[in-house]
Short mmCIF file of C-alpha atoms in Angstrom, two decimals:
data_model
loop_
_atom_site.label_atom_id
_atom_site.label_comp_id
_atom_site.label_asym_id
_atom_site.label_seq_id
_atom_site.Cartn_x
_atom_site.Cartn_y
_atom_site.Cartn_z
CA MET A 1 -5.92 9.44 5.85
CA ARG A 2 -4.67 6.44 4.80
CA ALA A 3 -5.66 4.85 1.57
CA LEU A 4 -5.93 1.29 2.91
CA ASP A 5 -7.09 0.65 6.51
CA PRO A 6 -4.79 -2.11 7.45
CA TRP A 7 -7.61 -3.89 9.11
CA LEU A 8 -9.28 -4.98 6.11
CA PRO A 9 -7.01 -7.53 4.31
CA ARG A 10 -6.42 -8.66 7.79
CA ASP A 11 -9.57 -9.26 9.10
CA VAL A 12 -12.29 -9.39 6.50
CA PRO A 13 -11.95 -12.58 4.39
CA GLY A 14 -11.63 -12.03 0.41
CA VAL A 15 -9.89 -8.88 0.63
CA ARG A 16 -6.44 -10.07 0.03
CA ARG A 17 -8.01 -12.13 -2.89
CA PHE A 18 -9.99 -9.17 -4.24
CA LEU A 19 -6.71 -6.84 -3.62
CA ALA A 20 -4.80 -9.52 -6.05
CA ALA A 21 -7.60 -9.72 -8.72
CA ALA A 22 -7.59 -6.01 -8.84
CA GLY A 23 -3.67 -5.71 -9.21
CA ALA A 24 -3.60 -8.19 -12.32
CA ALA A 25 -6.49 -6.48 -13.77
CA ALA A 26 -4.61 -3.10 -12.98
CA ALA A 27 -1.47 -4.83 -14.64
CA CYS A 28 -3.34 -6.01 -17.49
CA SER A 29 -4.58 -2.69 -18.28
CA ALA A 30 -1.52 -0.94 -17.97
CA ALA A 31 0.09 -3.41 -20.55
CA LEU A 32 -3.25 -2.62 -23.02
CA THR A 33 -2.79 1.54 -22.40
CA VAL A 34 0.79 1.28 -23.46
CA ALA A 35 -0.01 -1.23 -26.35
CA GLN A 36 -3.00 1.04 -27.53
CA ALA A 37 -0.79 4.38 -27.61
CA ALA A 38 2.34 2.37 -29.16
CA LEU A 39 -0.40 0.87 -32.14
CA PHE A 40 -1.90 4.21 -32.42
CA SER A 41 1.30 6.42 -33.30
CA HIS A 42 2.50 3.98 -35.24
CA LEU A 43 -0.61 4.18 -37.69
CA VAL A 44 -0.80 7.76 -37.69
CA VAL A 45 3.01 8.01 -38.96
CA ALA A 46 2.34 4.74 -41.15
CA GLY A 47 -0.88 5.62 -42.75
CA PHE A 48 -0.77 9.86 -42.89
CA LEU A 49 3.15 10.35 -43.18
CA GLY A 50 4.68 7.26 -44.48
CA GLY A 51 2.55 6.82 -47.38
CA ARG A 52 1.60 3.08 -46.63
CA ASP A 53 -1.49 1.71 -48.17
CA ALA A 54 -4.35 0.09 -46.06
CA ARG A 55 -3.25 -3.43 -46.84
CA ASP A 56 -0.14 -2.49 -44.95
CA VAL A 57 -1.39 -0.90 -42.26
CA LEU A 58 -4.32 -3.61 -41.77
CA PRO A 59 -2.69 -5.89 -39.11
CA ALA A 60 -1.73 -2.79 -36.72
CA LEU A 61 -5.43 -1.28 -37.35
CA LEU A 62 -7.15 -4.88 -36.10
CA GLY A 63 -4.13 -5.17 -33.66
CA PHE A 64 -5.36 -1.43 -32.47
CA ALA A 65 -9.13 -2.32 -32.34
CA GLY A 66 -8.52 -5.68 -30.79
CA VAL A 67 -6.71 -4.07 -27.58
CA GLY A 68 -9.24 -1.31 -27.50
CA ALA A 69 -11.76 -3.80 -27.26
CA ALA A 70 -9.98 -6.09 -25.20
CA ARG A 71 -8.96 -2.56 -22.63
CA ALA A 72 -12.80 -2.00 -22.33
CA ALA A 73 -14.07 -5.65 -21.87
CA LEU A 74 -11.43 -5.79 -19.16
CA GLY A 75 -12.51 -2.40 -17.81
CA TRP A 76 -16.28 -3.83 -17.44
CA ALA A 77 -15.09 -6.96 -16.55
CA ALA A 78 -13.07 -5.26 -13.28
CA GLU A 79 -16.00 -3.23 -12.51
CA THR A 80 -18.70 -5.61 -12.88
CA GLY A 81 -16.45 -8.08 -10.87
CA ALA A 82 -15.55 -5.23 -7.91
CA ARG A 83 -19.05 -4.66 -7.56
CA THR A 84 -20.19 -8.16 -6.85
CA ALA A 85 -17.37 -9.39 -4.53
CA ALA A 86 -17.75 -5.99 -2.54
CA SER A 87 -21.27 -6.74 -1.96
CA ARG A 88 -20.73 -10.29 -1.02
CA MET A 89 -17.75 -9.05 1.36
CA VAL A 90 -19.87 -6.25 2.98
CA GLY A 91 -22.46 -8.47 3.66
CA GLU A 92 -20.46 -11.01 5.50
CA LEU A 93 -18.89 -8.12 7.40
CA ARG A 94 -22.59 -6.80 8.22
CA GLY A 95 -23.34 -10.36 9.91
CA ARG A 96 -20.18 -10.45 11.82
CA VAL A 97 -20.56 -7.30 13.45
CA LEU A 98 -24.44 -8.05 14.06
CA ARG A 99 -23.19 -11.14 15.80
CA ARG A 100 -20.38 -9.62 17.59
CA ILE A 101 -22.96 -7.23 19.13
CA VAL A 102 -25.52 -9.59 19.91
CA ARG A 103 -22.98 -11.46 21.43
CA ALA A 104 -21.49 -8.61 23.34
CA ARG A 105 -22.13 -7.49 27.03
CA PRO A 106 -25.97 -5.81 26.94
CA GLY A 107 -26.24 -2.12 26.49
CA SER A 108 -22.09 -1.89 25.36
CA VAL A 109 -23.35 -0.63 21.86
CA PRO A 110 -26.20 1.88 22.11
CA SER A 111 -28.65 1.14 19.55
CA GLY A 112 -28.83 4.39 17.13
CA GLU A 113 -24.79 3.72 16.73
CA ALA A 114 -25.15 0.18 15.98
CA VAL A 115 -28.47 0.79 13.15
CA THR A 116 -25.88 3.51 11.63
CA VAL A 117 -22.70 1.51 11.71
CA THR A 118 -24.47 -1.52 10.23
CA THR A 119 -26.55 0.32 7.58
CA ASP A 120 -25.09 3.52 6.24
CA GLY A 121 -21.61 2.54 7.41
CA VAL A 122 -21.44 -0.63 5.66
CA GLU A 123 -22.99 0.83 2.67
CA ALA A 124 -20.12 3.50 2.72
CA LEU A 125 -17.93 0.48 3.29
CA GLU A 126 -19.08 -1.04 0.17
CA VAL A 127 -18.60 1.83 -2.13
CA TYR A 128 -15.07 2.03 -0.73
CA VAL A 129 -14.30 -1.41 -1.59
CA ALA A 130 -15.63 -1.35 -4.70
CA ARG A 131 -14.37 1.87 -5.86
CA VAL A 132 -11.42 2.99 -3.85
CA LEU A 133 -9.40 -0.23 -3.62
CA PRO A 134 -9.29 -1.29 -7.54
CA SER A 135 -8.28 2.51 -8.15
CA LEU A 136 -5.71 1.79 -5.59
CA ALA A 137 -4.39 -0.82 -7.41
CA THR A 138 -4.54 0.72 -10.79
CA ALA A 139 -2.96 4.00 -9.10
CA ALA A 140 0.03 1.50 -8.41
CA LEU A 141 0.79 -0.48 -10.97
CA ALA A 142 -0.20 1.76 -14.03
CA PRO A 143 1.80 4.87 -13.68
CA PRO A 144 5.47 2.66 -13.00
CA ALA A 145 4.42 1.10 -16.32
CA ILE A 146 4.08 3.86 -18.03
CA LEU A 147 7.23 5.25 -16.68
CA ALA A 148 9.40 2.36 -17.45
CA TRP A 149 7.92 2.16 -21.20
CA THR A 150 8.90 6.17 -21.57
CA ALA A 151 12.15 5.70 -20.46
CA PHE A 152 12.98 3.27 -22.63
CA ARG A 153 11.61 5.41 -25.78
CA ASP A 154 12.21 8.68 -24.41
CA ALA A 155 14.40 9.52 -21.14
CA PRO A 156 13.87 13.22 -20.82
CA SER A 157 9.99 12.77 -21.01
CA ALA A 158 10.04 10.38 -18.57
CA LEU A 159 12.46 12.70 -16.16
CA VAL A 160 9.59 15.25 -16.25
CA MET A 161 7.05 12.72 -15.96
CA ALA A 162 8.97 11.41 -12.83
CA ALA A 163 9.52 14.87 -11.35
CA THR A 164 5.61 16.22 -11.55
CA LEU A 165 3.93 12.90 -10.94
CA PRO A 166 4.40 13.20 -7.11
CA LEU A 167 2.73 16.49 -7.49
CA VAL A 168 -0.55 14.72 -7.46
CA PRO A 169 -0.41 12.42 -4.31
CA LEU A 170 1.27 15.49 -2.26
CA PHE A 171 -1.78 17.75 -3.20
CA GLY A 172 -4.31 15.06 -2.48
CA ALA A 173 -2.67 14.21 1.01
CA LEU A 174 -2.47 17.80 2.12
CA ILE A 175 -6.14 18.25 0.95
CA GLY A 176 -6.93 14.76 2.72
CA ALA A 177 -5.84 15.90 6.31
CA SER A 178 -8.46 18.39 6.02
CA THR A 179 -11.12 15.87 4.74
CA ARG A 180 -10.43 13.19 7.47
CA ALA A 181 -11.08 15.88 10.28
CA ARG A 182 -14.37 17.03 8.52
CA THR A 183 -15.54 13.47 7.28
CA ARG A 184 -15.22 12.51 11.32
CA GLU A 185 -17.64 15.35 12.02
CA ARG A 186 -20.09 14.18 9.65
CA TRP A 187 -20.11 10.93 10.65
CA ARG A 188 -20.45 12.00 14.68
CA ALA A 189 -23.24 14.13 13.30
CA LEU A 190 -24.92 11.36 11.34
CA ALA A 191 -24.31 8.88 14.54
CA LEU A 192 -25.98 11.71 16.59
CA MET A 193 -28.95 12.53 14.22
CA SER A 194 -29.57 8.62 13.95
CA GLY A 195 -29.48 7.76 17.73
CA HIS A 196 -31.82 11.14 18.51
CA PHE A 197 -34.13 10.21 15.77
CA LEU A 198 -34.29 6.50 16.93
CA ASP A 199 -34.71 7.11 20.89
CA VAL A 200 -37.77 10.05 19.68
CA VAL A 201 -39.77 7.49 17.48
CA SER A 202 -39.16 4.87 20.30
CA GLY A 203 -40.94 7.39 22.92
CA LEU A 204 -43.05 8.94 20.80
CA THR A 205 -46.54 8.18 22.48
CA THR A 206 -44.64 9.23 25.80
CA LEU A 207 -43.57 12.65 24.17
CA ARG A 208 -47.18 13.20 22.90
CA ALA A 209 -48.77 12.83 26.27
CA HIS A 210 -46.26 15.17 28.24
CA ARG A 211 -46.52 17.61 25.25
CA ARG A 212 -42.94 17.70 24.48
CA GLY A 213 -43.08 16.82 20.72
CA ARG A 214 -42.56 20.33 19.25
CA ALA A 215 -39.62 20.61 21.49
CA GLN A 216 -38.03 17.39 20.12
CA ALA A 217 -38.97 18.31 16.69
CA THR A 218 -36.91 21.19 17.19
CA ALA A 219 -34.07 19.30 18.43
CA ILE A 220 -34.32 16.93 15.41
CA ALA A 221 -34.14 19.82 12.96
CA ALA A 222 -30.96 21.48 14.88
CA THR A 223 -28.95 17.77 14.24
CA GLY A 224 -30.15 17.41 10.70
CA ASP A 225 -29.09 21.02 10.29
CA ARG A 226 -25.70 20.22 11.83
CA TYR A 227 -25.58 16.99 9.53
CA ARG A 228 -26.49 19.22 6.44
CA ARG A 229 -23.46 21.56 7.17
CA GLU A 230 -20.98 19.05 7.93
CA THR A 231 -21.98 17.31 4.64
CA MET A 232 -21.56 20.29 2.52
CA ARG A 233 -18.05 21.04 4.15
CA VAL A 234 -16.97 17.90 2.96
CA LEU A 235 -18.28 18.27 -0.32
CA ARG A 236 -16.53 21.80 -0.80
CA THR A 237 -13.40 20.22 0.09
CA ALA A 238 -13.98 17.38 -2.58
CA PHE A 239 -14.87 19.97 -5.30
CA LEU A 240 -11.29 21.75 -4.01
CA SER A 241 -9.44 18.71 -4.32
CA ALA A 242 -10.73 17.98 -8.04
CA PHE A 243 -9.68 21.06 -8.96
CA VAL A 244 -6.27 20.97 -7.44
CA LEU A 245 -5.33 17.47 -8.94
CA GLU A 246 -6.77 18.65 -12.29
CA LEU A 247 -4.71 21.52 -12.36
CA ALA A 248 -1.48 19.41 -11.19
CA ALA A 249 -2.05 17.08 -13.67
CA THR A 250 -2.92 19.53 -16.57
CA LEU A 251 0.60 21.29 -15.66
CA GLY A 252 2.42 17.90 -15.72
CA THR A 253 1.11 17.15 -19.34
CA ALA A 254 1.55 20.12 -20.64
CA LEU A 255 5.52 20.47 -19.50
CA VAL A 256 6.15 16.67 -21.22
CA ALA A 257 3.96 18.28 -24.52
CA VAL A 258 6.21 21.46 -24.43
CA GLY A 259 9.42 19.25 -24.19
CA VAL A 260 8.18 16.67 -26.82
CA GLY A 261 7.42 19.74 -29.01
CA LEU A 262 10.60 21.46 -28.73
CA ARG A 263 12.70 18.23 -29.20
CA LEU A 264 10.98 17.54 -32.16
CA THR A 265 11.78 20.70 -33.92
CA THR A 266 14.96 19.96 -33.29
CA GLY A 267 15.20 16.71 -34.26
CA GLY A 268 15.91 15.35 -31.05
CA ILE A 269 13.05 12.57 -30.76
CA GLY A 270 11.00 10.91 -33.61
CA LEU A 271 7.30 11.52 -34.38
CA GLU A 272 6.15 8.15 -33.93
CA ALA A 273 8.11 7.73 -29.89
CA GLY A 274 6.65 11.53 -29.72
CA LEU A 275 3.12 10.88 -30.35
CA ALA A 276 3.36 7.65 -28.10
CA VAL A 277 4.67 9.72 -24.94
CA LEU A 278 1.87 12.66 -25.82
CA VAL A 279 -0.94 10.13 -25.79
CA LEU A 280 0.37 8.50 -22.68
CA ALA A 281 1.28 11.34 -20.61
CA PRO A 282 -2.85 11.98 -19.53
CA GLU A 283 -2.51 8.16 -18.82
CA LEU A 284 0.17 8.57 -16.33
CA TYR A 285 -1.84 11.03 -14.06
CA GLY A 286 -5.38 9.53 -14.54
CA PRO A 287 -5.27 6.41 -12.35
CA LEU A 288 -3.99 9.07 -9.50
CA ARG A 289 -6.74 11.53 -10.23
CA ALA A 290 -9.54 9.00 -10.34
CA LEU A 291 -7.93 7.75 -6.86
CA ALA A 292 -8.50 10.99 -5.69
CA ALA A 293 -11.91 11.26 -6.97
CA ASP A 294 -12.99 7.85 -5.57
CA PHE A 295 -10.99 8.50 -2.59
CA HIS A 296 -13.54 10.85 -1.47
CA ALA A 297 -16.14 9.02 -2.46
CA GLY A 298 -15.41 6.18 0.04
CA ALA A 299 -14.27 8.83 2.50
CA ASP A 300 -17.61 7.67 4.77
CA GLY A 301 -16.49 4.19 4.30
CA LEU A 302 -12.88 4.52 5.35
CA THR A 303 -14.03 6.68 8.67
CA ALA A 304 -16.97 3.83 9.06
CA SER A 305 -14.57 1.20 8.91
CA ARG A 306 -12.39 2.34 12.01
CA ARG A 307 -15.92 2.04 13.95
CA LEU A 308 -16.48 -1.29 12.52
CA SER A 309 -13.12 -2.54 13.28
CA ALA A 310 -13.95 -1.50 16.95
CA LEU A 311 -17.16 -3.18 17.42
CA LEU A 312 -15.55 -6.62 15.79
CA ALA A 313 -13.00 -6.22 18.76
CA LEU A 314 -15.49 -6.12 21.03
CA PRO A 315 -15.10 -8.88 23.80
CA PRO A 316 -17.93 -11.18 24.16
CA ALA A 317 -20.00 -11.20 27.31
CA VAL A 318 -19.53 -15.12 27.33
CA PRO A 319 -16.18 -16.73 26.73
CA PRO A 320 -15.57 -18.99 24.02
CA PRO A 321 -17.18 -22.35 24.31
CA ALA A 322 -15.49 -25.90 25.07
CA ARG A 323 -18.53 -27.89 24.38
CA PRO A 324 -21.81 -27.47 22.67
CA ARG A 325 -24.62 -28.09 25.58
CA PRO A 326 -25.81 -30.38 27.79
CA ALA A 327 -27.53 -33.97 26.25
CA VAL A 328 -30.30 -33.67 28.20
CA PHE A 329 -31.56 -30.56 30.55
CA GLY A 330 -31.42 -31.26 34.22
CA THR A 331 -31.22 -29.80 37.37
CA VAL A 332 -29.86 -26.26 37.18
CA ARG A 333 -27.76 -25.26 40.41
CA LEU A 334 -26.56 -21.67 41.55
CA GLU A 335 -23.75 -21.88 43.99
CA ASP A 336 -22.55 -18.74 46.18
CA VAL A 337 -23.07 -16.64 42.74
CA THR A 338 -22.58 -12.79 42.53
CA ALA A 339 -23.20 -10.60 39.84
CA ALA A 340 -22.33 -7.15 39.00
CA TYR A 341 -22.44 -4.80 36.17
CA ASP A 342 -20.30 -1.61 36.19
CA GLY A 343 -21.17 -0.85 40.16
CA PRO A 344 -22.13 -2.61 43.41
CA PRO A 345 -23.36 -6.42 43.30
CA VAL A 346 -26.92 -6.90 41.96
CA LEU A 347 -26.90 -10.17 43.40
CA SER A 348 -24.41 -11.30 46.24
CA GLY A 349 -23.90 -15.17 47.40
CA LEU A 350 -26.85 -16.57 45.50
CA SER A 351 -27.18 -20.15 45.91
CA LEU A 352 -30.45 -21.86 44.49
CA GLU A 353 -31.52 -25.06 43.02
CA ILE A 354 -34.22 -25.13 39.88
CA ARG A 355 -35.44 -29.06 39.17
CA PRO A 356 -36.49 -29.98 36.04
CA GLY A 357 -40.44 -29.76 35.65
CA GLY A 358 -41.00 -27.62 38.15
CA PHE A 359 -42.39 -24.13 38.41
CA THR A 360 -40.28 -21.58 40.16
CA ALA A 361 -41.29 -17.86 41.05
CA LEU A 362 -38.62 -15.05 41.43
CA VAL A 363 -40.07 -12.43 43.62
CA GLY A 364 -39.15 -9.50 45.53
CA GLU A 365 -39.16 -5.50 45.13
CA SER A 366 -38.00 -3.95 41.60
CA GLY A 367 -33.95 -3.90 41.70
CA ALA A 368 -33.62 -7.06 43.84
CA GLY A 369 -31.96 -8.98 40.75
CA LYS A 370 -34.87 -10.90 39.12
CA SER A 371 -34.08 -9.89 35.78
CA THR A 372 -30.40 -10.11 36.47
CA LEU A 373 -31.21 -14.05 37.41
CA LEU A 374 -32.77 -14.39 34.18
CA ALA A 375 -29.77 -12.81 32.39
CA LEU A 376 -27.56 -15.40 34.08
CA LEU A 377 -29.63 -18.16 33.25
CA MET A 378 -29.90 -16.65 29.46
CA ARG A 379 -25.84 -16.57 29.75
CA PHE A 380 -26.40 -12.72 28.41
CA VAL A 381 -23.94 -11.71 31.51
CA GLU A 382 -21.50 -14.02 33.71
CA PRO A 383 -21.37 -14.41 37.14
CA ALA A 384 -18.45 -12.32 38.97
CA SER A 385 -17.72 -15.27 41.62
CA GLY A 386 -19.66 -18.18 42.26
CA LEU A 387 -20.84 -21.38 39.65
CA ILE A 388 -23.85 -22.29 37.69
CA THR A 389 -23.91 -26.04 36.88
CA VAL A 390 -26.28 -28.51 35.07
CA ASP A 391 -26.36 -31.77 35.97
CA GLY A 392 -23.10 -30.79 37.88
CA ALA A 393 -21.38 -29.49 34.85
CA ASP A 394 -20.64 -26.06 34.53
CA LEU A 395 -22.58 -24.07 32.16
CA ALA A 396 -19.50 -21.88 31.44
CA GLY A 397 -18.32 -24.94 29.64
CA PHE A 398 -21.01 -24.98 26.96
CA ASP A 399 -21.47 -23.03 23.98
CA PRO A 400 -23.85 -20.21 24.61
CA ASP A 401 -25.85 -20.42 21.15
CA GLU A 402 -26.38 -24.23 21.82
CA TRP A 403 -27.55 -23.41 25.56
CA ARG A 404 -29.96 -20.79 24.20
CA ARG A 405 -32.01 -23.31 22.13
CA LEU A 406 -32.70 -24.95 25.30
CA ILE A 407 -34.53 -21.90 26.31
CA ALA A 408 -37.79 -19.93 25.57
CA TRP A 409 -37.62 -16.79 26.87
CA LEU A 410 -40.43 -13.92 27.58
CA PRO A 411 -38.31 -10.74 28.00
CA GLN A 412 -39.76 -7.63 29.99
CA ARG A 413 -39.78 -5.50 27.19
CA PRO A 414 -40.96 -7.87 24.21
CA ARG A 415 -40.17 -6.80 20.69
CA LEU A 416 -41.98 -8.23 17.55
CA ARG A 417 -40.82 -8.30 14.09
CA PRO A 418 -43.28 -6.43 11.33
CA GLY A 419 -45.49 -8.96 9.52
CA PRO A 420 -48.45 -11.49 10.43
CA VAL A 421 -49.15 -12.32 14.25
CA LEU A 422 -49.33 -16.08 12.94
CA GLU A 423 -45.99 -16.28 11.52
CA GLU A 424 -44.39 -14.42 14.59
CA ILE A 425 -45.88 -17.07 17.02
CA ALA A 426 -45.01 -19.98 14.68
CA PRO A 427 -42.14 -22.25 16.60
CA ALA A 428 -38.61 -21.97 15.28
CA GLY A 429 -38.13 -25.61 15.36
CA PRO A 430 -40.01 -29.20 15.06
CA GLY A 431 -41.80 -30.42 18.14
CA GLY A 432 -43.04 -27.05 19.39
CA MET A 433 -46.79 -26.38 19.83
CA GLY A 434 -49.15 -24.81 17.05
CA PRO A 435 -49.28 -21.25 16.46
CA VAL A 436 -52.92 -21.16 17.11
CA ALA A 437 -52.90 -23.19 19.88
CA ALA A 438 -49.88 -21.65 21.71
CA ALA A 439 -52.28 -18.04 21.18
CA GLU A 440 -55.21 -19.40 22.52
CA LEU A 441 -53.31 -20.67 25.55
CA ALA A 442 -51.69 -17.29 26.09
CA GLY A 443 -54.82 -15.43 25.19
CA ALA A 444 -53.77 -14.13 22.09
CA GLY A 445 -56.41 -16.24 20.10
CA SER A 446 -58.00 -12.92 18.54
CA LEU A 447 -54.83 -11.80 17.46
CA VAL A 448 -53.52 -14.42 15.23
CA HIS A 449 -55.03 -12.64 12.15
CA ARG A 450 -53.58 -9.73 12.88
CA THR A 451 -50.49 -7.47 11.24
CA VAL A 452 -47.86 -6.03 13.40
CA GLY A 453 -45.80 -2.73 12.42
CA GLU A 454 -42.49 -1.72 13.54
CA ALA A 455 -41.82 -1.72 17.05
CA GLY A 456 -45.31 -3.79 17.48
CA ASP A 457 -47.57 -1.00 15.99
CA GLY A 458 -51.10 -1.75 15.76
CA LEU A 459 -50.79 -3.44 19.09
CA SER A 460 -51.16 -2.45 22.63
CA ALA A 461 -48.67 -3.33 25.51
CA GLY A 462 -50.38 -6.09 26.61
CA GLU A 463 -51.12 -7.53 22.89
CA VAL A 464 -47.41 -7.47 22.54
CA ARG A 465 -46.99 -9.33 25.58
CA ARG A 466 -49.41 -12.12 24.92
CA VAL A 467 -48.06 -12.59 21.61
CA ALA A 468 -44.53 -12.90 22.79
CA LEU A 469 -45.74 -15.00 25.40
CA ALA A 470 -47.62 -17.34 22.45
CA ARG A 471 -44.31 -17.32 20.82
CA ALA A 472 -42.43 -18.60 23.94
CA LEU A 473 -44.83 -21.26 24.57
CA ALA A 474 -44.79 -22.39 21.10
CA ARG A 475 -40.76 -22.76 21.09
CA PRO A 476 -39.84 -26.21 21.63
CA ALA A 477 -37.41 -25.82 24.93
CA PRO A 478 -37.55 -27.39 27.79
CA LEU A 479 -36.95 -24.28 29.85
CA LEU A 480 -39.14 -21.20 29.85
CA LEU A 481 -37.98 -18.17 31.08
CA LEU A 482 -40.61 -15.41 32.18
CA ASP A 483 -40.10 -12.32 32.84
CA GLU A 484 -43.50 -10.27 34.07
CA PRO A 485 -45.83 -12.00 31.95
CA THR A 486 -48.95 -10.96 33.53
CA ALA A 487 -47.72 -6.98 33.36
CA HIS A 488 -49.95 -4.59 31.64
CA LEU A 489 -52.51 -7.33 31.15
CA ASP A 490 -56.23 -7.11 32.71
CA ARG A 491 -57.29 -9.77 35.49
CA ALA A 492 -58.86 -11.95 33.25
CA THR A 493 -56.40 -11.92 31.14
CA ALA A 494 -53.60 -12.55 33.85
CA ARG A 495 -55.44 -15.29 35.39
CA GLN A 496 -55.57 -17.11 31.82
CA VAL A 497 -51.98 -16.63 31.55
CA THR A 498 -51.48 -18.06 35.25
CA ASP A 499 -53.46 -21.32 33.76
CA ALA A 500 -51.49 -21.18 30.69
CA VAL A 501 -48.07 -21.43 32.74
CA LEU A 502 -49.65 -24.17 35.22
CA ALA A 503 -51.01 -26.34 32.15
CA LEU A 504 -47.42 -26.73 30.98
CA SER A 505 -46.16 -30.01 31.60
CA GLY A 506 -42.59 -31.70 31.27
CA ARG A 507 -41.31 -28.10 30.96
CA THR A 508 -38.83 -26.31 33.39
CA VAL A 509 -40.75 -22.92 33.74
CA VAL A 510 -38.89 -19.82 36.02
CA VAL A 511 -41.00 -16.43 36.34
CA ALA A 512 -40.09 -13.23 37.52
CA THR A 513 -43.20 -11.61 38.67
CA HIS A 514 -44.74 -8.99 41.02
CA ASP A 515 -48.06 -10.69 40.92
CA PRO A 516 -48.78 -12.51 43.88
CA ARG A 517 -51.33 -14.50 42.18
CA LEU A 518 -48.93 -16.12 40.11
CA ALA A 519 -46.24 -16.22 42.65
CA ALA A 520 -48.57 -18.36 44.86
CA SER A 521 -49.18 -20.73 41.96
CA ALA A 522 -45.68 -21.62 42.12
CA ASP A 523 -43.98 -24.84 43.49
CA HIS A 524 -40.91 -22.61 44.61
CA VAL A 525 -40.71 -19.47 45.41
CA ILE A 526 -37.14 -17.59 45.58
CA ASP A 527 -37.43 -14.03 47.43
CA LEU A 528 -34.68 -11.37 46.29
CA PRO A 529 -34.67 -8.81 49.01
CA VAL A 530 -32.83 -5.76 47.95
CA SER A 531 -31.62 -5.66 51.44
CA ARG A 532 -29.48 -8.99 51.69
CA ALA A 533 -28.21 -11.08 48.92
CA GLU A 534 -29.79 -14.79 49.92
CA ALA A 535 -32.37 -16.60 48.62
CA LEU A 536 -35.48 -18.53 50.01
CA THR A 537 -36.36 -21.40 48.46
#
């Protein structure tokens, strides 16, 4: 398993600067470590064996204290800076991944996986960036500096260090091969458990209605137990690696100490140099041991980083724009448009015209392509062939985000954010309808003082639809796309919604509906039969 994923410094802004800063801090720390060991050995020899008084060793004593304080301050600053920088970088990365998921083709990323990667995965990556990358810089710079100084003062000890030092990364690599597979299994188990749990919570009402709650509880317990087992396997491997690496470092330090002791008895090395080498020997292996420990702590983050890089590489459902958006919303034309997903075409050879300020109804059986036509207008999907124009300009040439600012959309399955209903309805920009007026128009006036829980908890399906319709009506957008606005509504409320749509002046309304009363009120009716691919206006 690689200690550094190449895509991080390449694709994540700030990682290169972070690594450079961590390298500079590691170089300064290595220099301070060597200076502290040299000053310590000088103080011991001069003060206890050389017979010098306190005034003679005072400069060295102050230097030793100053170096120790500087080393501690540098360690604190490096750790604090690493955590702050990692939090900022990972936060930006989460935003980039979420934007890429939203702009990708709908359904290309399962919702459970998206939640797992952008929460647990990103948090694990933050630990990896904050701990593993600084440890990697220290492990790359500190041991060579200590070896170079030791070779200058005591070449035999440097040879022993150079011979035993590779044992630590060698054992770490051997154990890391096992850790890689087990960490991936743990990540897959976590993604499976998260996705399954999310699906169960979303369909909890249906499961209870069909008496399938106990079966799903058993399935969740099974996936949770699998995740527990995989986690324990990773922890066992981490404990084993810690023991092996400590053993390798202890053996290396012992060999250096034995060599120094033998040469001290024969006069082959001075006491001051020998004592400095003995102090530096644990510091030589320490960075590699710390890297191994931090690497296991950040193994989940390194595994998640591969999935994050794959998500960042997702192609957008809409190609990059050439222009922002039309200056003024005008006539929309579909010319011989064909739309398909992964199978046969849903719409084929469709041509129609949507005039500004008109009320257009899309009718037809389920599967005829009404929602697909709305998705084309929203630019959630692109035509497989044909052309969509706005006042004669190709819609594909406009920025999809800017184009969607001209649209208010009521999806077939609306979602509400947790919180007060009044805040949910409030328009997203100046010039929109007031939230209370929009709620009254959509038949949701009695709901404005309610509070919504997760996934619309606290409201019925019809109430959620009315609130979502009020949200769309309040949005200051010239084009209003409504997908089954009267579904799940009683007759009186459906009539009120129809009257609200008809009361909109100056806005272009396109409604996909099975409601014949709503369709009969439209200026234009577009029939989309399943059996043929043409529109009747």
